[in-house]
């Protein structure tokens, strides 16, 4: 079964998710943004979706409304949007609870959280992306599961209290890992070295962590408790006290773990 879907928000999540839903056979009817140009950024990738800069959806034919805005904007947009009867309103946040939608005009509410880092303009296959769903209504859970399964085969029902833990874990696994790579790029660039030589190591390290578990895959001077090398590295990084402190804290945590 396919559904008519509208997006409230035209950021990176909508940029990826809206075309994926259309490709799965659903119809995206409207995309809202505070500016029409923002909404058109997404609708130009769709078949016949209408860009909107107002939150009156009372005449919309959509059944499912996906609220894909920044976390701090969710309460205001959810309260302000005017929805038709029997509408389902879901948000895509990893941290905001389900009950943040309680005061909206939606008949039903839920969560539709793609556990992925999205960048507009960067192509992505959503078929392997984990999608976390939640609702207090079992019929809505079934609908959200059907929609999620139409674009991915990794679907999980996760309550709000547990979804926050997932999001925090994702920050460590994704955002912090990416930041470590950025620091590595900076260290190599400072020495005039080609970062390309690091890429096979990064790929192998992440692949091995996923295959055998991060604890078993851990290598390096900290896990060996090679304090002489650790001190030498720390002295090298004295040019940037912040990075040196990051190195010290992470190394100590590896030793303590």
Tab-separated table of C-alpha atoms in Angstrom:
chain	number	residue	atom	x	y	z
A	1	UNK	CA	0.000	0.000	0.000
A	2	UNK	CA	1.242	3.479	-0.854
A	3	UNK	CA	0.540	6.763	0.917
A	4	UNK	CA	0.330	10.460	0.219
A	5	UNK	CA	3.047	12.215	2.205
A	6	UNK	CA	3.823	15.850	2.992
A	7	UNK	CA	7.065	17.203	4.424
A	8	UNK	CA	7.303	19.937	7.025
A	9	UNK	CA	10.883	21.011	6.560
A	10	UNK	CA	13.183	21.095	3.550
A	11	UNK	CA	16.589	20.286	5.004
A	12	UNK	CA	18.944	17.402	4.351
A	13	UNK	CA	16.565	14.723	5.666
A	14	UNK	CA	13.759	15.826	3.351
A	15	UNK	CA	16.205	16.194	0.445
A	16	UNK	CA	17.014	12.478	0.695
A	17	UNK	CA	13.832	10.984	2.161
A	18	UNK	CA	11.222	12.602	-0.096
A	19	UNK	CA	12.657	11.242	-3.394
A	20	UNK	CA	13.221	7.835	-1.779
A	21	UNK	CA	9.537	7.660	-0.819
A	22	UNK	CA	8.462	8.692	-4.322
A	23	UNK	CA	10.736	6.065	-5.839
A	24	UNK	CA	9.012	3.523	-3.570
A	25	UNK	CA	5.622	4.468	-5.026
A	26	UNK	CA	4.367	6.998	-2.498
A	27	UNK	CA	3.226	10.466	-3.552
A	28	UNK	CA	4.784	13.543	-1.980
A	29	UNK	CA	2.097	16.211	-2.132
A	30	UNK	CA	3.689	19.252	-0.478
A	31	UNK	CA	6.953	20.424	1.045
A	32	UNK	CA	6.982	23.239	3.586
A	33	UNK	CA	9.847	25.578	4.343
A	34	UNK	CA	9.961	29.062	5.855
A	35	UNK	CA	10.875	30.278	2.361
A	36	UNK	CA	9.545	29.073	-0.972
A	37	UNK	CA	13.087	28.868	-2.304
A	38	UNK	CA	13.917	26.450	0.498
A	39	UNK	CA	10.886	24.298	-0.286
A	40	UNK	CA	11.670	24.343	-4.029
A	41	UNK	CA	15.132	22.972	-3.237
A	42	UNK	CA	13.332	19.698	-2.436
A	43	UNK	CA	10.283	19.853	-4.727
A	44	UNK	CA	12.461	20.276	-7.818
A	45	UNK	CA	13.653	16.707	-7.123
A	46	UNK	CA	10.057	15.406	-6.998
A	47	UNK	CA	7.317	14.647	-9.491
A	48	UNK	CA	4.520	17.065	-8.627
A	49	UNK	CA	4.971	18.231	-5.029
A	50	UNK	CA	3.880	21.777	-4.231
A	51	UNK	CA	6.293	24.081	-2.346
A	52	UNK	CA	4.727	25.937	0.600
A	53	UNK	CA	5.854	28.666	2.979
A	54	UNK	CA	2.765	28.526	5.215
A	55	UNK	CA	1.641	25.868	7.694
A	56	UNK	CA	-2.007	25.581	6.643
A	57	UNK	CA	-2.346	21.993	5.440
A	58	UNK	CA	-6.054	21.754	6.203
A	59	UNK	CA	-6.862	21.038	2.534
A	60	UNK	CA	-3.939	18.684	1.964
A	61	UNK	CA	-4.606	15.215	0.563
A	62	UNK	CA	-1.629	13.820	2.459
A	63	UNK	CA	-2.179	11.134	5.080
A	64	UNK	CA	1.321	11.167	6.566
A	65	UNK	CA	3.072	14.402	7.556
A	66	UNK	CA	6.807	14.117	8.185
A	67	UNK	CA	8.196	16.852	10.415
A	68	UNK	CA	11.860	17.092	9.409
A	69	UNK	CA	13.194	20.246	11.055
A	70	UNK	CA	15.855	21.010	13.667
A	71	UNK	CA	15.058	19.680	17.127
A	72	UNK	CA	14.497	23.108	18.685
A	73	UNK	CA	11.961	23.977	15.968
A	74	UNK	CA	9.826	20.835	16.376
A	75	UNK	CA	7.522	22.124	19.161
A	76	UNK	CA	6.753	25.409	17.393
A	77	UNK	CA	6.104	23.846	13.984
A	78	UNK	CA	4.059	20.990	15.483
A	79	UNK	CA	1.879	23.465	17.390
A	80	UNK	CA	1.455	25.834	14.443
A	81	UNK	CA	0.685	23.418	11.612
A	82	UNK	CA	-2.986	23.002	10.675
A	83	UNK	CA	-3.657	19.432	9.638
A	84	UNK	CA	-6.661	17.628	8.148
A	85	UNK	CA	-8.662	15.056	10.075
A	86	UNK	CA	-7.188	11.569	10.481
A	87	UNK	CA	-3.699	12.916	9.808
A	88	UNK	CA	-0.558	11.190	11.052
A	89	UNK	CA	2.233	13.520	12.203
A	90	UNK	CA	5.716	12.069	12.781
A	91	UNK	CA	9.043	13.704	13.497
A	92	UNK	CA	12.480	12.482	12.426
A	93	UNK	CA	14.501	13.448	15.504
A	94	UNK	CA	16.779	11.053	17.324
A	95	UNK	CA	16.433	12.791	20.683
A	96	UNK	CA	13.036	14.481	20.913
A	97	UNK	CA	10.339	12.338	22.607
A	98	UNK	CA	7.086	11.245	21.037
A	99	UNK	CA	5.004	13.349	23.431
A	100	UNK	CA	6.496	16.559	21.996
A	101	UNK	CA	3.746	16.185	19.355
A	102	UNK	CA	0.898	15.856	21.870
A	103	UNK	CA	-0.383	19.397	21.380
A	104	UNK	CA	-0.399	19.313	17.595
A	105	UNK	CA	-3.623	19.168	15.594
A	106	UNK	CA	-2.740	15.679	14.318
A	107	UNK	CA	-5.114	12.814	14.980
A	108	UNK	CA	-2.201	10.388	15.365
A	109	UNK	CA	1.482	10.902	16.133
A	110	UNK	CA	4.652	8.881	15.775
A	111	UNK	CA	8.382	8.766	15.154
A	112	UNK	CA	10.117	8.042	11.841
A	113	UNK	CA	13.841	8.386	12.554
A	114	UNK	CA	16.373	7.399	9.880
A	115	UNK	CA	19.597	6.539	11.717
A	116	UNK	CA	21.919	8.124	9.209
A	117	UNK	CA	23.969	11.246	8.609
A	118	UNK	CA	22.508	13.115	5.643
A	119	UNK	CA	24.280	15.620	3.402
A	120	UNK	CA	22.368	17.358	0.634
A	121	UNK	CA	23.855	16.682	-2.783
A	122	UNK	CA	25.541	13.468	-1.644
A	123	UNK	CA	23.825	10.434	-3.187
A	124	UNK	CA	22.784	7.734	-0.748
A	125	UNK	CA	21.087	4.351	-0.933
A	126	UNK	CA	18.557	4.222	1.913
A	127	UNK	CA	17.881	0.494	1.552
A	128	UNK	CA	20.419	-0.342	4.288
A	129	UNK	CA	19.636	2.616	6.548
A	130	UNK	CA	18.141	1.685	9.911
A	131	UNK	CA	14.775	3.371	10.439
A	132	UNK	CA	13.466	3.654	14.000
A	133	UNK	CA	9.703	3.946	14.415
A	134	UNK	CA	7.397	4.544	17.368
A	135	UNK	CA	3.756	5.314	18.109
A	136	UNK	CA	1.342	4.675	20.966
A	137	UNK	CA	-1.217	3.459	18.423
A	138	UNK	CA	-0.548	-0.047	17.069
A	139	UNK	CA	-2.329	0.667	13.773
A	140	UNK	CA	-0.063	3.657	13.217
A	141	UNK	CA	2.961	1.477	14.035
A	142	UNK	CA	1.831	-0.882	11.258
A	143	UNK	CA	1.519	2.010	8.805
A	144	UNK	CA	4.926	3.441	9.718
A	145	UNK	CA	6.458	-0.012	9.405
A	146	UNK	CA	4.963	-0.403	5.901
A	147	UNK	CA	6.273	2.991	4.805
A	148	UNK	CA	9.702	2.300	6.300
A	149	UNK	CA	9.884	-1.167	4.699
A	150	UNK	CA	9.162	0.359	1.306
A	151	UNK	CA	12.545	2.124	1.399
A	152	UNK	CA	14.667	0.019	3.779
A	153	UNK	CA	14.914	-3.499	5.160
A	154	UNK	CA	16.295	-2.421	8.565
A	155	UNK	CA	13.279	-1.387	10.657
A	156	UNK	CA	13.262	-1.174	14.464
A	157	UNK	CA	10.551	-0.247	16.966
A	158	UNK	CA	12.305	1.828	19.642
A	159	UNK	CA	10.745	3.797	22.503
A	160	UNK	CA	11.758	7.435	23.085
A	161	UNK	CA	13.863	6.713	26.195
A	162	UNK	CA	15.891	4.137	24.263
A	163	UNK	CA	16.057	6.206	21.079
A	164	UNK	CA	17.991	8.869	23.008
A	165	UNK	CA	20.611	6.248	23.870
A	166	UNK	CA	20.765	5.236	20.202
A	167	UNK	CA	21.312	8.855	19.224
A	168	UNK	CA	24.091	9.352	21.781
A	169	UNK	CA	25.770	6.144	20.605
A	170	UNK	CA	25.450	7.418	17.025
A	171	UNK	CA	27.222	10.651	17.970
A	172	UNK	CA	30.183	8.633	19.256
A	173	UNK	CA	30.183	6.199	16.334
A	174	UNK	CA	29.606	8.720	13.556
A	175	UNK	CA	30.095	12.372	14.524
A	176	UNK	CA	33.055	11.853	16.854
A	177	UNK	CA	34.688	9.380	14.466
A	178	UNK	CA	34.370	11.920	11.661
A	179	UNK	CA	35.912	14.590	13.902
A	180	UNK	CA	38.864	12.309	14.654
A	181	UNK	CA	39.416	11.915	10.915
A	182	UNK	CA	39.314	15.708	10.547
A	183	UNK	CA	42.029	16.013	13.215
A	184	UNK	CA	44.092	13.381	11.400
A	185	UNK	CA	43.722	15.392	8.180
A	186	UNK	CA	44.949	18.495	10.015
A	187	UNK	CA	48.005	16.712	11.457
A	188	UNK	CA	48.969	15.359	8.036
A	189	UNK	CA	48.405	18.707	6.315
A	190	UNK	CA	50.539	20.513	8.914
A	191	UNK	CA	53.450	18.216	8.048
A	192	UNK	CA	52.847	18.628	4.306
A	193	UNK	CA	51.880	14.961	3.960
A	194	UNK	CA	49.325	13.352	1.637
A	195	UNK	CA	46.237	12.198	3.581
A	196	UNK	CA	45.532	9.594	0.876
A	197	UNK	CA	47.987	7.243	2.592
A	198	UNK	CA	45.659	7.111	5.633
A	199	UNK	CA	42.505	6.033	3.810
A	200	UNK	CA	43.192	2.253	3.583
A	201	UNK	CA	43.949	2.233	7.338
A	202	UNK	CA	40.703	4.026	8.163
A	203	UNK	CA	38.630	1.720	5.950
A	204	UNK	CA	40.250	-1.416	7.386
A	205	UNK	CA	39.916	-0.203	10.992
A	206	UNK	CA	36.203	0.531	10.686
A	207	UNK	CA	35.545	-2.676	8.743
A	208	UNK	CA	37.376	-4.773	11.351
A	209	UNK	CA	35.511	-3.090	14.221
A	210	UNK	CA	32.197	-3.992	12.626
A	211	UNK	CA	33.283	-7.556	11.852
A	212	UNK	CA	34.805	-8.638	15.178
A	213	UNK	CA	33.679	-5.905	17.583
A	214	UNK	CA	35.437	-2.669	18.510
A	215	UNK	CA	36.956	-3.989	21.731
A	216	UNK	CA	38.711	-6.899	19.990
A	217	UNK	CA	39.756	-4.676	17.089
A	218	UNK	CA	41.432	-2.036	19.285
A	219	UNK	CA	45.138	-1.573	18.538
A	220	UNK	CA	47.690	1.162	19.169
A	221	UNK	CA	49.998	2.393	21.935
A	222	UNK	CA	47.227	2.951	24.516
A	223	UNK	CA	45.894	-0.632	24.466
A	224	UNK	CA	49.528	-1.839	24.691
A	225	UNK	CA	50.134	0.601	27.547
A	226	UNK	CA	53.166	1.902	25.664
A	227	UNK	CA	53.624	4.996	27.832
A	228	UNK	CA	56.858	6.082	26.176
A	229	UNK	CA	55.154	6.360	22.773
A	230	UNK	CA	52.098	8.009	24.313
A	231	UNK	CA	54.294	10.670	25.937
A	232	UNK	CA	56.204	11.220	22.693
A	233	UNK	CA	52.948	11.691	20.777
A	234	UNK	CA	51.672	14.085	23.429
A	235	UNK	CA	54.818	16.215	23.155
A	236	UNK	CA	54.445	16.308	19.359
A	237	UNK	CA	50.896	17.651	19.752
A	238	UNK	CA	51.910	20.486	22.079
A	239	UNK	CA	51.525	22.854	19.139
A	240	UNK	CA	47.764	22.483	19.724
A	241	UNK	CA	46.901	22.018	23.438
A	242	UNK	CA	43.267	21.140	22.662
A	243	UNK	CA	44.196	18.258	20.353
A	244	UNK	CA	46.888	17.152	22.796
A	245	UNK	CA	44.269	16.959	25.548
A	246	UNK	CA	41.886	14.991	23.330
A	247	UNK	CA	44.722	12.542	22.644
A	248	UNK	CA	45.466	12.219	26.372
A	249	UNK	CA	41.828	11.704	27.415
A	250	UNK	CA	41.028	9.128	24.744
A	251	UNK	CA	44.279	7.244	25.347
A	252	UNK	CA	43.562	7.103	29.076
A	253	UNK	CA	40.019	5.866	28.428
A	254	UNK	CA	41.368	3.082	26.190
A	255	UNK	CA	43.787	2.066	28.951
A	256	UNK	CA	41.022	2.144	31.575
A	257	UNK	CA	38.632	0.131	29.391
